[in-house]
Amino acid sequence: MKIAIIGAGFGALAAAFDLSKSLDDEIEIIDPGSSAGGLAAGFEQEHWDWSLEEHYHHAFDTDKALKKFLEDLDLRQQLVYKRVKSSTLYHGKMHQIDSPISLLKFKEISLWSRIRTGAVLAFLKILPNGIVLENFKAGQFLRATMGQESWRVIWEPLFVSKFGRFSEEVNLSWFWARVNPRTAALGYFEGGWKHLADLIVKKLQKAGVKVSLSSQVLKITKVADGFMLNIKQNDQEINRSYDLVISTLSSPVFAKLIDLPELKKEKLLGLGAMTMLLRLKKKLLKDGTYWLNVNEKNWPFVAIVEHDNYISSAHYGGESLVYLGRYLPSTDREYQKTSAELLADYRPFLQKIDPDFDQNLIEAKLYKAPFAQPISFVGQSKFLPSFKTSLPGLYWVCMQHVYPFDRGINHAIAKARQLVKHVRIDTSSS
Ligand SMILES: Cc1cc2nc3c(=O)[nH]c(=O)nc-3n(C[C@H](O)[C@H](O)[C@H](O)COP(=O)(O)OP(=O)(O)OC[C@H]3O[C@@H](n4cnc5c(N)ncnc54)[C@H](O)[C@@H]3O)c2cc1C
C-alpha cells in the first residue's frame, strides 16, 4: 500500500516509524520545512555543537510515550533530565515559585491564600484524569477555591497573556493538564530536539521511508482508488497518488487542503505563537532562573525562558540564549509585526531586567507559528476530532487530538502511535 504522511513533526515521525515495520507498504513523509521536527524544529550555527529549537522545548519525567519511543529507537540514553529553577516576575521582583515550600514563602499574597493555592494544586496533582473537570471554567474555579488574591496575583496575568479574549473560556481540564504531568526535573535530548528529529529521519530512510522535505501539499483530492496529492516541490507542482493518507496538520491548515465538515467545528480554535529568540553575550536572568512567568501588567510577553540556565552555554559557543514567549491569534495585527518592530516594543521591558541589554545583544530572531496552542472550552470533548475523517482512507492526528492534555511532543507521539493501530485494524479487515 502507498501511504502519505502529511507533515514531519514528531507525530508524523512516530507514525512513520510504526508503519515502516510492515515491509509491504511504501511510506512517504511530506513537509515544507528544510528539516523535520515541526513545531519542535531547530537550527544550527557554525560555532555551536548542539542545535537549538526555534521555540523553547523541554520534556517532563512523566512523558511515558516519548521515553517508550526513544527506547524503541534505541536513543533513550540521550534523553537527560535536570532540575530547573522557575520563578515569577511580580512588582519588579523575581520570586522563585516552583515547589510547595517556595509557594509558601511567596509573601505577595496572604498565608491563607498560599495554603489554599497549594491545596488546590496538590488536588490537581493527584487527580489521575482531568477530563472530569472539563465542565468547569478554570478562572471561576480558581477564584472560588484558591481565592481572589491568588487569582489576581498568580493566575490571572498568565491566563490573560496566554489566552487574551478567551482567558475566561478556558476549561479546568486544561489547567489540570498544565499542573498534573509537570515535574521539577525537565528532559532534553542531547544535541537538541532537531538532532533527535534528524536521527529519526535517518533511521526511517534506512527502513525505506521516503522523506520529502521542502515539499508542501497544496491539495488533497479523493479519487476512485485513493487520494491524489498536489505537491509543491522545488517550485514545481506535481501530482502523486496514494492508497491511504495521514494528515498531521491542525484543523485550519488541513482545511486549506480539503473541504471536510469535521474541520469546520467552531470549537476547534487555537492561538498562534510568536517566539523571539535572543542570542546574548551574557545571561539575562542572572539568578539561575530557567523559566520566568511574567506576571506584570501590560508586559508584551508571557514568559522569559533562559535556555542556558538549563542547558550549558558551552554547547552554543558560550552564548546565552533567551526566548520571549507570546501567544495571540494569527489574524491579530501584532502577529504581523517584524522582528525589528517587536524588538523595539520589547526593549524597554528587557532593559528593566538588564540595563546593559543592548550591549549584550548579538541577534534577535523571530519565529511564528500560526496554530500553536489549542483552546480547551467547557465540554471540549464533544468537539474532539476523531482519527478517521469522513473520507475512508484519510486519517488525521494533530495537536487538537491530544485533549485533555495540552500540546506536547510526548502527546503527539502517543496519539500518532494510537492512530497507526487504528489504521492497521482498518486495513487488515478490509
Ligand atoms: C512556543 C511553543 C512551545 C512549546 N513547548 C513545548 C515543550 O516545552 N514541550 C513539548 O513537549 N512541546 C512543546 N510544544 C508543543 C510541541 O511542539 C507540539 O505539540 C508538537 O511538536 C506537535 O507535533 P505534531 O507532529 O503533532 O505537529 P507539528 O509539529 O505542528 O507538525 C506538523 C507539520 O506539518 C507541516 N505542514 C504544514 N502544512 C503542510 C502542508 N501543506 N504540507 C505538508 N506539511 C505541512 C509543518 O511544517 C509541520 O512540520 C511547544 C510548541 C510551541 C509553539
Short mmCIF file of C-alpha atoms and ligand atoms in Angstrom, two decimals:
data_model
loop_
_atom_site.label_atom_id
_atom_site.label_comp_id
_atom_site.label_asym_id
_atom_site.label_seq_id
_atom_site.Cartn_x
_atom_site.Cartn_y
_atom_site.Cartn_z
CA MET A 1 0.00 0.00 0.00
CA LYS A 2 1.22 3.55 -0.77
CA ILE A 3 0.86 5.77 2.31
CA ALA A 4 1.45 9.53 2.51
CA ILE A 5 2.03 11.23 5.85
CA ILE A 6 1.48 14.97 5.63
CA GLY A 7 3.85 16.78 8.00
CA ALA A 8 7.20 15.82 9.52
CA GLY A 9 6.61 16.79 13.15
CA PHE A 10 7.18 14.26 15.92
CA GLY A 11 3.67 12.85 15.43
CA ALA A 12 4.41 12.12 11.77
CA LEU A 13 7.83 10.64 12.57
CA ALA A 14 6.31 8.30 15.17
CA ALA A 15 3.54 7.22 12.77
CA ALA A 16 6.10 6.54 10.01
CA PHE A 17 8.27 4.54 12.40
CA ASP A 18 5.40 2.21 13.34
CA LEU A 19 4.10 1.93 9.77
CA SER A 20 7.60 1.15 8.47
CA LYS A 21 7.51 -2.15 10.37
CA SER A 22 5.36 -3.53 7.56
CA LEU A 23 7.55 -4.26 4.57
CA ASP A 24 4.55 -4.29 2.22
CA ASP A 25 3.91 -0.56 2.47
CA GLU A 26 5.57 2.31 0.64
CA ILE A 27 5.60 5.26 3.04
CA GLU A 28 6.32 8.89 2.22
CA ILE A 29 6.55 11.84 4.63
CA ILE A 30 5.92 15.24 3.04
CA ASP A 31 6.77 18.55 4.74
CA PRO A 32 7.60 22.08 3.53
CA GLY A 33 10.33 22.54 6.18
CA SER A 34 14.01 22.13 5.35
CA SER A 35 14.32 19.70 8.25
CA ALA A 36 11.94 17.54 10.27
CA GLY A 37 10.60 18.34 13.76
CA GLY A 38 7.58 20.56 13.03
CA LEU A 39 6.89 22.96 15.89
CA ALA A 40 9.88 21.49 17.73
CA ALA A 41 12.20 22.05 14.75
CA GLY A 42 15.51 23.75 15.31
CA PHE A 43 18.57 25.15 13.63
CA GLU A 44 22.34 25.07 13.94
CA GLN A 45 25.10 27.69 13.97
CA GLU A 46 28.59 27.02 12.75
CA HIS A 47 30.28 27.56 16.12
CA TRP A 48 27.66 25.59 18.13
CA ASP A 49 27.97 21.87 18.99
CA TRP A 50 24.23 21.47 19.60
CA SER A 51 21.17 22.52 17.64
CA LEU A 52 18.55 24.78 19.21
CA GLU A 53 14.78 24.87 18.84
CA GLU A 54 13.01 27.86 17.31
CA HIS A 55 10.51 27.68 20.19
CA TYR A 56 11.53 26.61 23.73
CA HIS A 57 11.07 22.86 24.30
CA HIS A 58 11.54 20.50 27.24
CA ALA A 59 10.08 17.18 28.33
CA PHE A 60 8.68 16.05 31.68
CA ASP A 61 9.70 12.99 33.64
CA THR A 62 6.09 11.77 33.21
CA ASP A 63 6.41 11.72 29.38
CA LYS A 64 5.96 7.96 29.02
CA ALA A 65 5.23 7.89 25.29
CA LEU A 66 8.34 9.90 24.48
CA LYS A 67 10.51 7.61 26.63
CA LYS A 68 9.00 4.47 25.07
CA PHE A 69 9.50 5.83 21.54
CA LEU A 70 13.14 6.65 22.32
CA GLU A 71 13.60 3.13 23.72
CA ASP A 72 12.18 1.69 20.51
CA LEU A 73 14.60 3.87 18.55
CA ASP A 74 17.49 2.86 20.82
CA LEU A 75 18.01 6.53 21.74
CA ARG A 76 16.66 6.61 25.32
CA GLN A 77 20.10 7.23 26.88
CA GLN A 78 20.26 10.63 25.21
CA LEU A 79 17.17 12.00 26.96
CA VAL A 80 18.63 13.67 30.03
CA TYR A 81 16.83 15.24 32.96
CA LYS A 82 17.83 18.17 35.10
CA ARG A 83 16.07 20.13 37.86
CA VAL A 84 15.49 23.75 36.89
CA LYS A 85 14.52 26.92 38.70
CA SER A 86 11.19 28.54 37.81
CA SER A 87 10.24 32.00 39.01
CA THR A 88 7.58 34.65 38.70
CA LEU A 89 8.19 38.32 37.97
CA TYR A 90 5.79 40.36 40.06
CA HIS A 91 6.02 44.02 41.13
CA GLY A 92 9.55 44.28 39.72
CA LYS A 93 10.93 41.32 41.70
CA MET A 94 11.71 37.74 40.73
CA HIS A 95 10.19 35.20 43.12
CA GLN A 96 11.10 31.54 42.90
CA ILE A 97 7.80 29.59 42.85
CA ASP A 98 8.40 26.00 41.79
CA SER A 99 7.69 23.84 44.84
CA PRO A 100 5.25 23.74 47.78
CA ILE A 101 7.93 25.30 50.03
CA SER A 102 8.73 28.16 47.64
CA LEU A 103 4.99 28.82 47.21
CA LEU A 104 4.63 29.05 51.00
CA LYS A 105 7.44 31.63 51.04
CA PHE A 106 5.73 33.84 48.40
CA LYS A 107 4.73 36.75 50.64
CA GLU A 108 2.99 38.82 47.94
CA ILE A 109 -0.22 37.00 48.90
CA SER A 110 -1.53 36.13 52.38
CA LEU A 111 -0.57 32.89 54.10
CA TRP A 112 -4.19 31.70 53.83
CA SER A 113 -4.13 32.29 50.04
CA ARG A 114 -0.84 30.40 49.76
CA ILE A 115 -2.27 27.44 51.70
CA ARG A 116 -5.44 27.38 49.57
CA THR A 117 -3.38 27.64 46.37
CA GLY A 118 -1.10 24.80 47.47
CA ALA A 119 -4.07 22.62 48.44
CA VAL A 120 -5.77 23.05 45.04
CA LEU A 121 -2.52 22.36 43.18
CA ALA A 122 -2.00 19.22 45.31
CA PHE A 123 -5.55 18.08 44.45
CA LEU A 124 -4.88 18.57 40.71
CA LYS A 125 -1.56 16.74 41.05
CA ILE A 126 -3.17 13.61 42.47
CA LEU A 127 -6.29 13.61 40.28
CA PRO A 128 -5.47 10.93 37.69
CA ASN A 129 -7.72 12.12 34.85
CA GLY A 130 -8.57 15.77 34.34
CA ILE A 131 -11.33 15.16 31.81
CA VAL A 132 -13.83 15.09 34.71
CA LEU A 133 -13.10 18.81 35.21
CA GLU A 134 -14.00 19.89 31.68
CA ASN A 135 -17.36 21.38 32.63
CA PHE A 136 -15.76 23.94 34.96
CA LYS A 137 -14.24 27.19 33.73
CA ALA A 138 -10.69 27.40 35.04
CA GLY A 139 -10.86 31.07 36.06
CA GLN A 140 -14.12 30.67 38.01
CA PHE A 141 -12.87 27.54 39.74
CA LEU A 142 -9.51 29.03 40.73
CA ARG A 143 -11.12 32.18 42.13
CA ALA A 144 -13.60 30.10 44.15
CA THR A 145 -11.05 27.65 45.52
CA MET A 146 -7.67 29.45 45.69
CA GLY A 147 -9.28 32.85 46.37
CA GLN A 148 -9.36 36.21 44.58
CA GLU A 149 -5.92 37.24 45.78
CA SER A 150 -4.17 34.16 44.40
CA TRP A 151 -6.09 34.53 41.12
CA ARG A 152 -5.23 38.22 40.76
CA VAL A 153 -1.51 37.89 41.55
CA ILE A 154 -0.52 34.43 40.28
CA TRP A 155 -3.01 33.16 37.70
CA GLU A 156 -4.95 35.99 36.05
CA PRO A 157 -1.88 37.63 34.44
CA LEU A 158 -0.87 34.28 32.91
CA PHE A 159 -4.36 33.40 31.66
CA VAL A 160 -4.83 36.88 30.16
CA SER A 161 -1.46 36.99 28.44
CA LYS A 162 -1.73 33.42 27.22
CA PHE A 163 -5.37 33.34 26.07
CA GLY A 164 -6.35 37.02 25.63
CA ARG A 165 -10.09 37.28 24.98
CA PHE A 166 -10.51 33.55 25.62
CA SER A 167 -8.97 33.73 29.12
CA GLU A 168 -12.34 33.27 30.87
CA GLU A 169 -13.41 30.49 28.49
CA VAL A 170 -10.60 28.00 29.12
CA ASN A 171 -11.77 24.91 30.97
CA LEU A 172 -10.33 23.40 34.13
CA SER A 173 -9.10 20.27 32.32
CA TRP A 174 -6.56 22.46 30.52
CA PHE A 175 -5.29 23.79 33.84
CA TRP A 176 -5.13 20.22 35.20
CA ALA A 177 -3.09 19.23 32.14
CA ARG A 178 -0.61 22.03 32.88
CA VAL A 179 -0.25 21.07 36.56
CA ASN A 180 -0.61 17.28 36.67
CA PRO A 181 2.21 15.94 34.45
CA ARG A 182 4.67 18.72 35.40
CA THR A 183 7.84 17.54 37.11
CA ALA A 184 10.62 19.50 38.81
CA ALA A 185 13.19 17.88 36.52
CA LEU A 186 12.91 18.65 32.82
CA GLY A 187 14.15 16.49 29.98
CA TYR A 188 16.19 17.47 26.95
CA PHE A 189 17.57 15.42 24.10
CA GLU A 190 21.36 15.69 23.97
CA GLY A 191 22.24 17.64 20.85
CA GLY A 192 18.79 19.29 20.73
CA TRP A 193 15.35 18.18 19.50
CA LYS A 194 16.41 18.90 15.92
CA HIS A 195 19.24 16.41 16.38
CA LEU A 196 16.66 13.84 17.51
CA ALA A 197 14.42 14.56 14.51
CA ASP A 198 17.44 14.22 12.17
CA LEU A 199 18.41 10.88 13.76
CA ILE A 200 14.85 9.56 13.37
CA VAL A 201 14.77 10.66 9.72
CA LYS A 202 17.99 8.72 9.08
CA LYS A 203 16.54 5.60 10.73
CA LEU A 204 13.31 5.95 8.74
CA GLN A 205 15.20 6.36 5.47
CA LYS A 206 17.21 3.26 6.32
CA ALA A 207 13.91 1.41 6.84
CA GLY A 208 12.79 2.50 3.35
CA VAL A 209 10.62 5.51 4.24
CA LYS A 210 10.82 8.34 1.69
CA VAL A 211 11.22 11.70 3.46
CA SER A 212 10.30 14.56 1.12
CA LEU A 213 11.30 17.83 2.78
CA SER A 214 10.90 21.26 1.15
CA SER A 215 7.66 19.81 -0.25
CA GLN A 216 4.26 21.26 0.52
CA VAL A 217 0.94 19.55 -0.03
CA LEU A 218 -1.35 22.08 -1.72
CA LYS A 219 -4.43 19.95 -2.27
CA ILE A 220 -5.88 16.55 -1.40
CA THR A 221 -8.38 15.10 -3.87
CA LYS A 222 -10.37 11.91 -3.38
CA VAL A 223 -10.01 9.67 -6.44
CA ALA A 224 -11.56 6.29 -7.18
CA ASP A 225 -8.93 4.10 -5.54
CA GLY A 226 -7.36 6.51 -3.04
CA PHE A 227 -6.15 10.09 -2.95
CA MET A 228 -4.29 12.42 -5.28
CA LEU A 229 -1.95 14.90 -3.59
CA ASN A 230 -0.98 18.07 -5.38
CA ILE A 231 2.51 18.84 -4.06
CA LYS A 232 4.75 21.89 -4.50
CA GLN A 233 8.32 20.68 -4.71
CA ASN A 234 11.28 22.82 -5.80
CA ASP A 235 8.91 25.44 -7.26
CA GLN A 236 7.18 22.80 -9.34
CA GLU A 237 3.73 21.35 -8.83
CA ILE A 238 3.38 17.59 -9.12
CA ASN A 239 0.53 15.15 -8.55
CA ARG A 240 1.06 11.86 -6.77
CA SER A 241 -1.48 9.20 -5.86
CA TYR A 242 -1.64 7.22 -2.61
CA ASP A 243 -3.90 4.49 -1.22
CA LEU A 244 -4.00 5.98 2.26
CA VAL A 245 -3.20 9.44 3.66
CA ILE A 246 -2.45 10.53 7.22
CA SER A 247 -2.62 14.25 7.92
CA THR A 248 -0.82 15.61 11.00
CA LEU A 249 -1.95 19.19 10.36
CA SER A 250 -4.03 21.28 12.73
CA SER A 251 -7.60 21.97 11.53
CA PRO A 252 -7.12 25.42 9.91
CA VAL A 253 -4.09 24.20 7.91
CA PHE A 254 -5.74 20.89 6.97
CA ALA A 255 -8.90 22.76 5.87
CA LYS A 256 -6.89 24.61 3.21
CA LEU A 257 -6.11 21.28 1.54
CA ILE A 258 -9.52 19.64 1.50
CA ASP A 259 -13.11 20.54 2.34
CA LEU A 260 -14.33 18.29 5.17
CA PRO A 261 -17.22 19.08 7.54
CA GLU A 262 -15.27 17.98 10.64
CA LEU A 263 -12.65 20.67 10.01
CA LYS A 264 -15.24 23.41 10.43
CA LYS A 265 -16.22 22.68 14.04
CA GLU A 266 -16.39 26.09 15.72
CA LYS A 267 -14.69 24.96 18.93
CA LEU A 268 -11.51 23.77 17.22
CA LEU A 269 -9.84 27.10 17.80
CA GLY A 270 -6.24 27.86 18.62
CA LEU A 271 -3.80 30.68 19.04
CA GLY A 272 -0.57 31.41 17.25
CA ALA A 273 2.81 31.70 18.93
CA MET A 274 5.36 34.44 18.43
CA THR A 275 8.66 33.49 19.95
CA MET A 276 11.59 35.87 19.96
CA LEU A 277 14.96 34.23 20.47
CA LEU A 278 17.72 36.46 21.79
CA ARG A 279 21.35 35.50 21.35
CA LEU A 280 23.22 37.33 24.09
CA LYS A 281 26.81 37.73 25.24
CA LYS A 282 25.74 37.46 28.89
CA LYS A 283 22.82 35.96 30.80
CA LEU A 284 19.61 37.97 31.04
CA LEU A 285 18.32 36.07 34.11
CA LYS A 286 21.32 36.20 36.40
CA ASP A 287 19.74 34.35 39.34
CA GLY A 288 19.75 31.00 37.51
CA THR A 289 16.03 31.01 36.61
CA TYR A 290 15.22 28.90 33.56
CA TRP A 291 11.52 29.74 33.29
CA LEU A 292 10.21 33.15 34.31
CA ASN A 293 6.45 33.77 34.28
CA VAL A 294 5.83 37.44 33.61
CA ASN A 295 3.02 38.48 35.95
CA GLU A 296 3.49 42.21 35.43
CA LYS A 297 0.65 44.27 33.98
CA ASN A 298 1.00 45.27 30.30
CA TRP A 299 4.23 43.46 29.57
CA PRO A 300 4.14 42.27 25.96
CA PHE A 301 5.32 38.67 26.58
CA VAL A 302 4.13 35.99 28.99
CA ALA A 303 7.38 34.14 29.68
CA ILE A 304 11.13 34.59 29.57
CA VAL A 305 12.96 31.31 29.12
CA GLU A 306 16.72 31.34 29.64
CA HIS A 307 17.81 28.16 27.87
CA ASP A 308 21.39 28.35 29.16
CA ASN A 309 20.12 28.20 32.76
CA TYR A 310 19.06 24.67 31.78
CA ILE A 311 21.49 23.52 29.09
CA SER A 312 25.09 24.71 29.33
CA SER A 313 26.06 27.62 27.08
CA ALA A 314 29.26 25.64 26.34
CA HIS A 315 27.20 23.82 23.64
CA TYR A 316 26.43 27.15 21.98
CA GLY A 317 29.87 28.78 21.79
CA GLY A 318 29.34 30.42 25.21
CA GLU A 319 26.25 32.35 24.10
CA SER A 320 23.28 32.96 26.38
CA LEU A 321 20.01 32.07 24.67
CA VAL A 322 16.77 33.60 25.82
CA TYR A 323 13.24 33.02 24.48
CA LEU A 324 10.44 35.54 24.91
CA GLY A 325 7.14 33.71 24.56
CA ARG A 326 3.85 35.18 23.46
CA TYR A 327 0.50 33.79 22.18
CA LEU A 328 -2.10 35.56 20.10
CA PRO A 329 -4.44 34.93 17.17
CA SER A 330 -2.50 34.80 13.91
CA THR A 331 -5.01 37.31 12.50
CA ASP A 332 -4.03 39.89 15.12
CA ARG A 333 -2.21 43.00 13.87
CA GLU A 334 0.54 42.44 16.44
CA TYR A 335 1.20 38.99 14.93
CA GLN A 336 2.13 40.65 11.62
CA LYS A 337 4.97 42.63 13.24
CA THR A 338 8.55 42.07 12.15
CA SER A 339 11.43 41.10 14.38
CA ALA A 340 12.75 44.71 14.41
CA GLU A 341 9.33 46.13 15.31
CA LEU A 342 8.85 43.65 18.14
CA LEU A 343 12.35 44.18 19.49
CA ALA A 344 11.63 47.91 19.64
CA ASP A 345 8.45 47.15 21.66
CA TYR A 346 10.24 44.68 23.95
CA ARG A 347 13.45 46.68 24.53
CA PRO A 348 12.20 48.93 27.41
CA PHE A 349 10.98 45.85 29.31
CA LEU A 350 14.21 43.93 28.74
CA GLN A 351 16.21 46.95 29.92
CA LYS A 352 14.29 46.81 33.21
CA ILE A 353 15.76 43.33 33.74
CA ASP A 354 19.22 44.14 32.40
CA PRO A 355 20.16 47.81 31.85
CA ASP A 356 23.05 46.57 29.65
CA PHE A 357 20.70 44.58 27.42
CA ASP A 358 21.67 46.44 24.22
CA GLN A 359 25.40 45.93 24.69
CA ASN A 360 24.81 42.21 25.30
CA LEU A 361 22.57 41.56 22.32
CA ILE A 362 24.14 39.59 19.45
CA GLU A 363 20.98 38.91 17.47
CA ALA A 364 17.19 38.75 17.84
CA LYS A 365 15.33 36.16 15.74
CA LEU A 366 11.57 35.93 15.47
CA TYR A 367 9.71 32.65 14.93
CA LYS A 368 6.00 32.49 14.29
CA ALA A 369 3.64 29.51 14.37
CA PRO A 370 0.09 30.39 13.28
CA PHE A 371 -1.51 27.48 15.16
CA ALA A 372 0.40 26.65 18.32
CA GLN A 373 -1.99 26.49 21.27
CA PRO A 374 -5.40 24.84 21.03
CA ILE A 375 -8.09 26.37 23.25
CA SER A 376 -9.97 23.95 25.51
CA PHE A 377 -13.51 25.18 26.04
CA VAL A 378 -16.09 23.90 28.51
CA GLY A 379 -17.26 20.48 27.29
CA GLN A 380 -14.42 20.31 24.74
CA SER A 381 -14.58 16.52 24.49
CA LYS A 382 -17.83 16.88 22.47
CA PHE A 383 -15.88 18.69 19.76
CA LEU A 384 -12.87 16.41 19.65
CA PRO A 385 -11.82 15.24 16.21
CA SER A 386 -11.54 11.53 15.57
CA PHE A 387 -8.67 9.72 13.84
CA LYS A 388 -10.89 8.76 10.91
CA THR A 389 -12.15 11.56 8.72
CA SER A 390 -15.43 11.33 6.83
CA LEU A 391 -13.43 10.03 3.85
CA PRO A 392 -12.38 6.39 4.34
CA GLY A 393 -8.62 6.10 3.94
CA LEU A 394 -7.93 9.69 5.05
CA TYR A 395 -6.76 9.78 8.68
CA TRP A 396 -6.00 12.70 10.95
CA VAL A 397 -3.94 13.21 14.10
CA CYS A 398 -2.70 16.55 15.41
CA MET A 399 -2.39 18.79 18.44
CA GLN A 400 -6.18 19.02 18.67
CA HIS A 401 -6.44 15.26 19.28
CA VAL A 402 -4.34 15.18 22.45
CA TYR A 403 -7.00 16.70 24.73
CA PRO A 404 -7.37 16.73 27.73
CA PHE A 405 -3.60 17.02 27.63
CA ASP A 406 -2.04 20.22 26.40
CA ARG A 407 0.07 20.13 23.23
CA GLY A 408 3.44 18.40 23.57
CA ILE A 409 5.91 16.15 21.77
CA ASN A 410 5.03 13.29 24.13
CA HIS A 411 1.32 13.51 23.33
CA ALA A 412 1.93 13.93 19.58
CA ILE A 413 3.88 10.66 19.66
CA ALA A 414 1.31 8.85 21.84
CA LYS A 415 -1.64 9.82 19.63
CA ALA A 416 0.17 9.12 16.35
CA ARG A 417 1.11 5.63 17.52
CA GLN A 418 -2.53 5.03 18.57
CA LEU A 419 -3.66 6.16 15.13
CA VAL A 420 -1.37 3.64 13.43
CA LYS A 421 -3.05 0.86 15.46
CA HIS A 422 -6.43 2.02 14.09
CA VAL A 423 -5.04 2.09 10.55
CA ARG A 424 -3.72 -1.46 10.98
CA ILE A 425 -7.10 -2.71 12.22
CA ASP A 426 -8.92 -1.00 9.32
CA THR A 427 -6.53 -2.17 6.63
CA SER A 428 -6.32 -5.75 7.89
CA SER A 429 -10.13 -6.07 7.95
CA SER A 430 -10.69 -4.53 4.50
C1 LIG B 1 6.08 28.09 21.64
C2 LIG B 1 5.92 26.61 21.78
C3 LIG B 1 6.49 25.97 22.86
C4 LIG B 1 6.33 24.58 23.03
N1 LIG B 1 6.92 23.98 24.10
C5 LIG B 1 6.85 22.65 24.22
C6 LIG B 1 7.57 21.97 25.24
O1 LIG B 1 8.26 22.59 26.05
N2 LIG B 1 7.46 20.61 25.31
C7 LIG B 1 6.70 19.89 24.42
O2 LIG B 1 6.67 18.65 24.51
N3 LIG B 1 6.02 20.51 23.45
C8 LIG B 1 6.06 21.87 23.33
N4 LIG B 1 5.40 22.48 22.32
C9 LIG B 1 4.43 21.71 21.52
C10 LIG B 1 5.06 20.80 20.53
O3 LIG B 1 5.97 21.48 19.69
C11 LIG B 1 3.96 20.20 19.66
O4 LIG B 1 2.91 19.72 20.45
C12 LIG B 1 4.44 19.05 18.83
O5 LIG B 1 5.66 19.34 18.23
C13 LIG B 1 3.38 18.75 17.79
O6 LIG B 1 3.84 17.79 16.89
P1 LIG B 1 2.94 17.35 15.67
O7 LIG B 1 3.69 16.36 14.91
O8 LIG B 1 1.58 16.98 16.16
O9 LIG B 1 2.67 18.67 14.83
P2 LIG B 1 3.65 19.75 14.20
O10 LIG B 1 4.94 19.77 14.91
O11 LIG B 1 2.85 21.01 14.14
O12 LIG B 1 3.90 19.19 12.73
C14 LIG B 1 3.07 19.47 11.65
C15 LIG B 1 3.94 19.56 10.42
O13 LIG B 1 3.11 19.77 9.29
C16 LIG B 1 3.83 20.54 8.36
N5 LIG B 1 2.92 21.14 7.39
C17 LIG B 1 2.15 22.25 7.50
N6 LIG B 1 1.49 22.48 6.35
C18 LIG B 1 1.83 21.49 5.49
C19 LIG B 1 1.47 21.18 4.14
N7 LIG B 1 0.62 21.95 3.46
N8 LIG B 1 2.03 20.11 3.56
C20 LIG B 1 2.90 19.30 4.25
N9 LIG B 1 3.24 19.54 5.52
C21 LIG B 1 2.72 20.63 6.13
C22 LIG B 1 4.53 21.57 9.24
O14 LIG B 1 5.65 22.10 8.54
C23 LIG B 1 4.94 20.71 10.43
O15 LIG B 1 6.25 20.22 10.28
C24 LIG B 1 5.56 23.85 22.10
C25 LIG B 1 5.02 24.48 20.99
C26 LIG B 1 5.21 25.86 20.82
C27 LIG B 1 4.63 26.52 19.62
#
